[in-house]
CSV table of C-alpha atoms (C1' of nucleotides) in Angstrom, one decimal:
chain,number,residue,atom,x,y,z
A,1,UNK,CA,47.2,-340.5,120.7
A,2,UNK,CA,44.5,-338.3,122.2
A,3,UNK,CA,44.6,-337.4,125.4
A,4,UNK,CA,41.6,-335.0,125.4
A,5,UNK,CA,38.7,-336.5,126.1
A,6,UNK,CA,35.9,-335.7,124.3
A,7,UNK,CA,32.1,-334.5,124.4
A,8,UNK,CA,29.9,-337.2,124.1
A,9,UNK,CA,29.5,-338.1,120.3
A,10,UNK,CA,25.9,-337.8,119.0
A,11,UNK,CA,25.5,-339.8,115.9
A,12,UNK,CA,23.8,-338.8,112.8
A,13,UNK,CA,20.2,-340.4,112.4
A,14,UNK,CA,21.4,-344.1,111.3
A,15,UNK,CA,22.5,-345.0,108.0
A,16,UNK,CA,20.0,-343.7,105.7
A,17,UNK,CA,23.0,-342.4,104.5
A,18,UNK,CA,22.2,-344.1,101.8
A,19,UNK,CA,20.0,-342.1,100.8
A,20,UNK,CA,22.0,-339.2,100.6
A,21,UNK,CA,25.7,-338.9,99.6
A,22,UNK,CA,26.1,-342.0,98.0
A,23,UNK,CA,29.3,-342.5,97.9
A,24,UNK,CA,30.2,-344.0,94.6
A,25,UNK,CA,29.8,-348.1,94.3
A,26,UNK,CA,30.7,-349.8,96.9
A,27,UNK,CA,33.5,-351.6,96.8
A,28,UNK,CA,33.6,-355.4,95.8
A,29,UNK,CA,35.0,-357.1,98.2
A,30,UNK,CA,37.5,-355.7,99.8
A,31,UNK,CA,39.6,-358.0,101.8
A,32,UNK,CA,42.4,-356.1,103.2
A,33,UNK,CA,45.5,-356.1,101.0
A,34,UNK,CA,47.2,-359.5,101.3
A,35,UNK,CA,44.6,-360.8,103.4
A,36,UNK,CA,43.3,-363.8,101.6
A,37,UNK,CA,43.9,-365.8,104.8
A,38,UNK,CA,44.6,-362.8,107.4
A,39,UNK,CA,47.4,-364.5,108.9
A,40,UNK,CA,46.4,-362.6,111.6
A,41,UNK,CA,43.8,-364.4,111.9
A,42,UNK,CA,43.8,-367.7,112.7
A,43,UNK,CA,41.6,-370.5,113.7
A,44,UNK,CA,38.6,-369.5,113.5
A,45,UNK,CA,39.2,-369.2,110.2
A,46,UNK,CA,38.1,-366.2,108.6
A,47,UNK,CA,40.2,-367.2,105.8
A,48,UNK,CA,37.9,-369.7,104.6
A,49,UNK,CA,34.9,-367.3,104.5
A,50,UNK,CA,37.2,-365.2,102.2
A,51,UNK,CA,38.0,-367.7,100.0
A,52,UNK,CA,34.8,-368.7,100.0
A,53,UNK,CA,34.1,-364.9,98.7
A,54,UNK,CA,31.7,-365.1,101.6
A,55,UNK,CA,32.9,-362.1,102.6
A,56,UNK,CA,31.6,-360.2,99.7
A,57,UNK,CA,29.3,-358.2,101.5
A,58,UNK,CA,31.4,-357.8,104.4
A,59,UNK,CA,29.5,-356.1,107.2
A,60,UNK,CA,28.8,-353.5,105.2
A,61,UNK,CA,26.2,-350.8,104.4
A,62,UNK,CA,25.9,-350.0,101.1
A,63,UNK,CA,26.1,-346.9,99.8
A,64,UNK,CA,25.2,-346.1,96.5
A,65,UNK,CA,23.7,-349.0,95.1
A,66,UNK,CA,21.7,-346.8,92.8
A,67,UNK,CA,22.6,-346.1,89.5
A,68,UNK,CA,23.9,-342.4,90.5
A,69,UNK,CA,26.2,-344.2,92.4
A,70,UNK,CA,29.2,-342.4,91.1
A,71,UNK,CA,30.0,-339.1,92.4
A,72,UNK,CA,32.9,-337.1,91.7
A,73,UNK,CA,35.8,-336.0,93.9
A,74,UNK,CA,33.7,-336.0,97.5
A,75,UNK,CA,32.9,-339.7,97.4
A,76,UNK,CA,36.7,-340.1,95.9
A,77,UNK,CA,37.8,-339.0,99.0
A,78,UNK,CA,35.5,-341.1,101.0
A,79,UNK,CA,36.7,-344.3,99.2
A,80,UNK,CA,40.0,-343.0,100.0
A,81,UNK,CA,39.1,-342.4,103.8
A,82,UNK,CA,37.6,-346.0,104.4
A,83,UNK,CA,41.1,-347.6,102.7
A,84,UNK,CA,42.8,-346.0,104.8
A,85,UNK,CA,40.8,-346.7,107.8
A,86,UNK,CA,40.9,-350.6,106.9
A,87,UNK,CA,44.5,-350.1,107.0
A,88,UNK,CA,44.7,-348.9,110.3
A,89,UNK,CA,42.4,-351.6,111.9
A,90,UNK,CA,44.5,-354.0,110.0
A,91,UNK,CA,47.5,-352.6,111.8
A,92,UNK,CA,45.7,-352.4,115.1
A,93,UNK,CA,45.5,-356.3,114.5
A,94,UNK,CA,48.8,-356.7,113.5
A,95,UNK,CA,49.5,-355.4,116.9
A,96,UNK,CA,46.7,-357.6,118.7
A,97,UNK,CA,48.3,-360.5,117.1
A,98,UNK,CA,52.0,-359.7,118.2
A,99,UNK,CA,50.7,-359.2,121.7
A,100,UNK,CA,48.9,-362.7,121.5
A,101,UNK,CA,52.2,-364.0,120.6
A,102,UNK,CA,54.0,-362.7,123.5
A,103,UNK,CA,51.6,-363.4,126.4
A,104,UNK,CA,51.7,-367.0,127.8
A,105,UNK,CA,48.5,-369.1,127.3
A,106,UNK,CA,47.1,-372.2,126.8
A,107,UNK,CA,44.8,-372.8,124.4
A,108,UNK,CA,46.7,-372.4,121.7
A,109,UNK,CA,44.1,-374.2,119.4
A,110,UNK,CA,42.1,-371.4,120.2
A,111,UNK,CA,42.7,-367.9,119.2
A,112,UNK,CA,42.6,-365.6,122.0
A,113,UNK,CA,39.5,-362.6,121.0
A,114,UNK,CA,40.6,-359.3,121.7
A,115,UNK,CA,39.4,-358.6,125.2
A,116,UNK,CA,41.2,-361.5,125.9
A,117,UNK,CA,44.1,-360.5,125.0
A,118,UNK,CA,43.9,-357.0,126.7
A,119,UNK,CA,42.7,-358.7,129.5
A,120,UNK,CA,45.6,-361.4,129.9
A,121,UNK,CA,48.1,-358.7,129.5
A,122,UNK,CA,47.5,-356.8,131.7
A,123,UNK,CA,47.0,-359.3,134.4
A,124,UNK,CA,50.7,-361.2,132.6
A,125,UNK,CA,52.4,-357.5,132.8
A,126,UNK,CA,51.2,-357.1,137.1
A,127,UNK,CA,52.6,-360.6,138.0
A,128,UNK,CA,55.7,-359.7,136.1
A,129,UNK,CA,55.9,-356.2,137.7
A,130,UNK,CA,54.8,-357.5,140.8
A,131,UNK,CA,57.6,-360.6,140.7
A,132,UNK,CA,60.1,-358.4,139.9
A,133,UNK,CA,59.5,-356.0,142.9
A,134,UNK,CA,59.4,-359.4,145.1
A,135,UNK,CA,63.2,-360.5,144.0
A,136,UNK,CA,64.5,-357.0,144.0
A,137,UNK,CA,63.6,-355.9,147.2
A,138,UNK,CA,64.2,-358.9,148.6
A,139,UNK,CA,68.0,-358.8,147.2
A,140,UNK,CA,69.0,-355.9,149.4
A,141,UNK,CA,67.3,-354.0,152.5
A,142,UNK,CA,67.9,-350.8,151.1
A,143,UNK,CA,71.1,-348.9,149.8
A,144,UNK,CA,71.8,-350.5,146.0
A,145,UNK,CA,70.5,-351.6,143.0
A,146,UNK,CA,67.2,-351.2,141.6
A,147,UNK,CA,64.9,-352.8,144.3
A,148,UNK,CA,63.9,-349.9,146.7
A,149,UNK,CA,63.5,-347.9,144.0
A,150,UNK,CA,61.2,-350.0,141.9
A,151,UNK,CA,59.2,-350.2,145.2
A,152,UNK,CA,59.0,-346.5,145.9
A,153,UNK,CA,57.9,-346.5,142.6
A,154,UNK,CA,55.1,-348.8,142.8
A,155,UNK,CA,54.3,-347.4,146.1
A,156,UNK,CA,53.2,-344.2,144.5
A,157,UNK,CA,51.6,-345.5,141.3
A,158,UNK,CA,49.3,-347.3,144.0
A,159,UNK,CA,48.7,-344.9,145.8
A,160,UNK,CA,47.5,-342.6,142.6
A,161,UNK,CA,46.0,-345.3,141.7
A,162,UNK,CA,47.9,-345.5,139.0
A,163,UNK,CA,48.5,-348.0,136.0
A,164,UNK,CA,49.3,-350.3,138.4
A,165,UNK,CA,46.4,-350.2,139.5
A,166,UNK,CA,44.5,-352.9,142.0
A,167,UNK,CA,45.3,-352.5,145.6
A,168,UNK,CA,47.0,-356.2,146.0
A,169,UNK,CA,50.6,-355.7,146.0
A,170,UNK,CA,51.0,-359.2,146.7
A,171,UNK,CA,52.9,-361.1,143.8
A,172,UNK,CA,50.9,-363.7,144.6
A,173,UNK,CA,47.9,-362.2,144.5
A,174,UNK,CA,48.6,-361.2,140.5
A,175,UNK,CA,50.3,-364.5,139.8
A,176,UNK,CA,47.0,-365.9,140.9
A,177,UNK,CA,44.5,-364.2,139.2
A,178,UNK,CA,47.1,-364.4,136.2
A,179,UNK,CA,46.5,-368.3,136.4
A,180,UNK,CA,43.3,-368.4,137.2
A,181,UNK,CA,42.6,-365.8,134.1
A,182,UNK,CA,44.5,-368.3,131.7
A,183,UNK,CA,42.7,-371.2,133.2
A,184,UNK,CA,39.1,-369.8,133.1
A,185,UNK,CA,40.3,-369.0,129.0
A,186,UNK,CA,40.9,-372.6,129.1
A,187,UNK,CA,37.7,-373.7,130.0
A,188,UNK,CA,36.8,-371.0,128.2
A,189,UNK,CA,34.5,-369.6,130.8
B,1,DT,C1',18.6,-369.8,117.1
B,2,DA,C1',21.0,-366.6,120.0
B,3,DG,C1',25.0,-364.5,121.3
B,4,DG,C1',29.8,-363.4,120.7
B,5,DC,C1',33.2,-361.7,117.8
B,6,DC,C1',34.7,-359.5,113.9
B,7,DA,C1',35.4,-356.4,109.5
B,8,DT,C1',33.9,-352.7,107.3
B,9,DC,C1',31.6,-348.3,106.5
B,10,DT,C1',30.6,-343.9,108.0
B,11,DG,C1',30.6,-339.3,110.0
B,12,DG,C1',32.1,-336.5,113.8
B,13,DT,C1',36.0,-334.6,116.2
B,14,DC,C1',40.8,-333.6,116.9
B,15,DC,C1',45.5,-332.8,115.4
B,16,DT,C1',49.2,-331.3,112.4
C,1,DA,C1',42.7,-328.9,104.5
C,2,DG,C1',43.6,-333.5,105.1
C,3,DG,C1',44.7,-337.3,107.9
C,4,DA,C1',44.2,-339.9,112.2
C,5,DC,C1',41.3,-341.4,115.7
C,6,DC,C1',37.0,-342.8,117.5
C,7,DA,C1',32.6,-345.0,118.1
C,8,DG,C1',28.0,-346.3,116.3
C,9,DA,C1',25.8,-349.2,112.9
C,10,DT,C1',25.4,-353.2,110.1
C,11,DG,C1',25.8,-357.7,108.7
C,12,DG,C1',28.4,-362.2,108.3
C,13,DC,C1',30.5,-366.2,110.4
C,14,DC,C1',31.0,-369.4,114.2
C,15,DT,C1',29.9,-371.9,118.3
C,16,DA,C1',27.0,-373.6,122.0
DNA sequence: TAGGCCATCTGGTCCT
DNA sequence: AGGACCAGATGGCCTA
């Protein structure tokens, strides 16, 4: 992961890169590897627009359509580039998905989008934290066993304001907005 | 139809 | 140098 942050990107003038580098033909359809239905990818069923071969032009800009189209070993590499930056998003979902599967929500008709998901895990992952502070320290007043320890802990992650963030140490308080998150998804407001 | 969400392409930047 | 990461752009599908 990168830790540095960056300058602020400036992006080349839009895509009129068409017009130069043509990068070879596009390619036809590319549904990721084994995607026919992304499994992934559930109800709002994506895999029907691939079948469909609706996704044929995907979202994508086209490079070369021109007859020149083809271009040696620099638009090789580019074709090379883009597969295996669809393999990485892929796995990026693959990892969205398995994070759906472990959060708790209703709505299971429904697939949860991605902010969704980000957002209901972190707000599952702060009642759990914050739950689990509540019964340890609540076990024992102070010598033994995790409990005073987890606290000091959290004590000083809030007070760098730190990934545990928001200034309500209440377990209630994240159980709550927890629930109400979940149940705002229902009603999908 | 508009807006949300998504997949893909692409080029810049960073890392190994 | 080449791959990983990132974010902007683009266009398709879906739902309200």
């Amino acid at each position: 992961m990168k830790t540095k942050s960056r300058p602020p990107r400036r992006r080349a003038p839009p895509q009129d890169a068409d017009a130069e580098a043509a990068p070879g033909e596009r390619t036809p359809d590319r549904s990721p590897p084994g995607a026919g239905p992304d499994p992934a990818k559930g109800v709002r069923s994506r895999a029907a627009r691939a079948a469909a071969g609706a996704r044929a032009e995907g979202g994508r800009r086209r490079p070369g359509s021109g007859p020149g189209g083809r271009r040696d070993s620099s638009a090789q590499r580019r074709l090379e580039s883009n597969e295996r930056e669809r393999q990485r998003m892929h796995k990026l979902n693959n990892a969205f998905q398995a994070l759906r599967e472990v959060i708790p929500h209703v709505r299971a008709d429904k697939k949860l989008s991605k902010i969704e998901t980000l957002t209901l895990a972190k707000n599952y992952i702060k009642s759990l934290t914050a739950t689990i502070l509540t019964m340890s320290s609540s076990r024992l007043p102070g010598l033994e066993g995790p409990g005073p320890k987890l606290y000091q802990h959290y004590q000083q992650q809030q007070q760098a304001g730190g990934t545990l963030g928001a200034p309500e140490a209440q377990p209630q308080g994240h159980l709550q907005r927890y629930s109400t998150q979940i149940h705002s998804f229902r009603e999908g407001t």
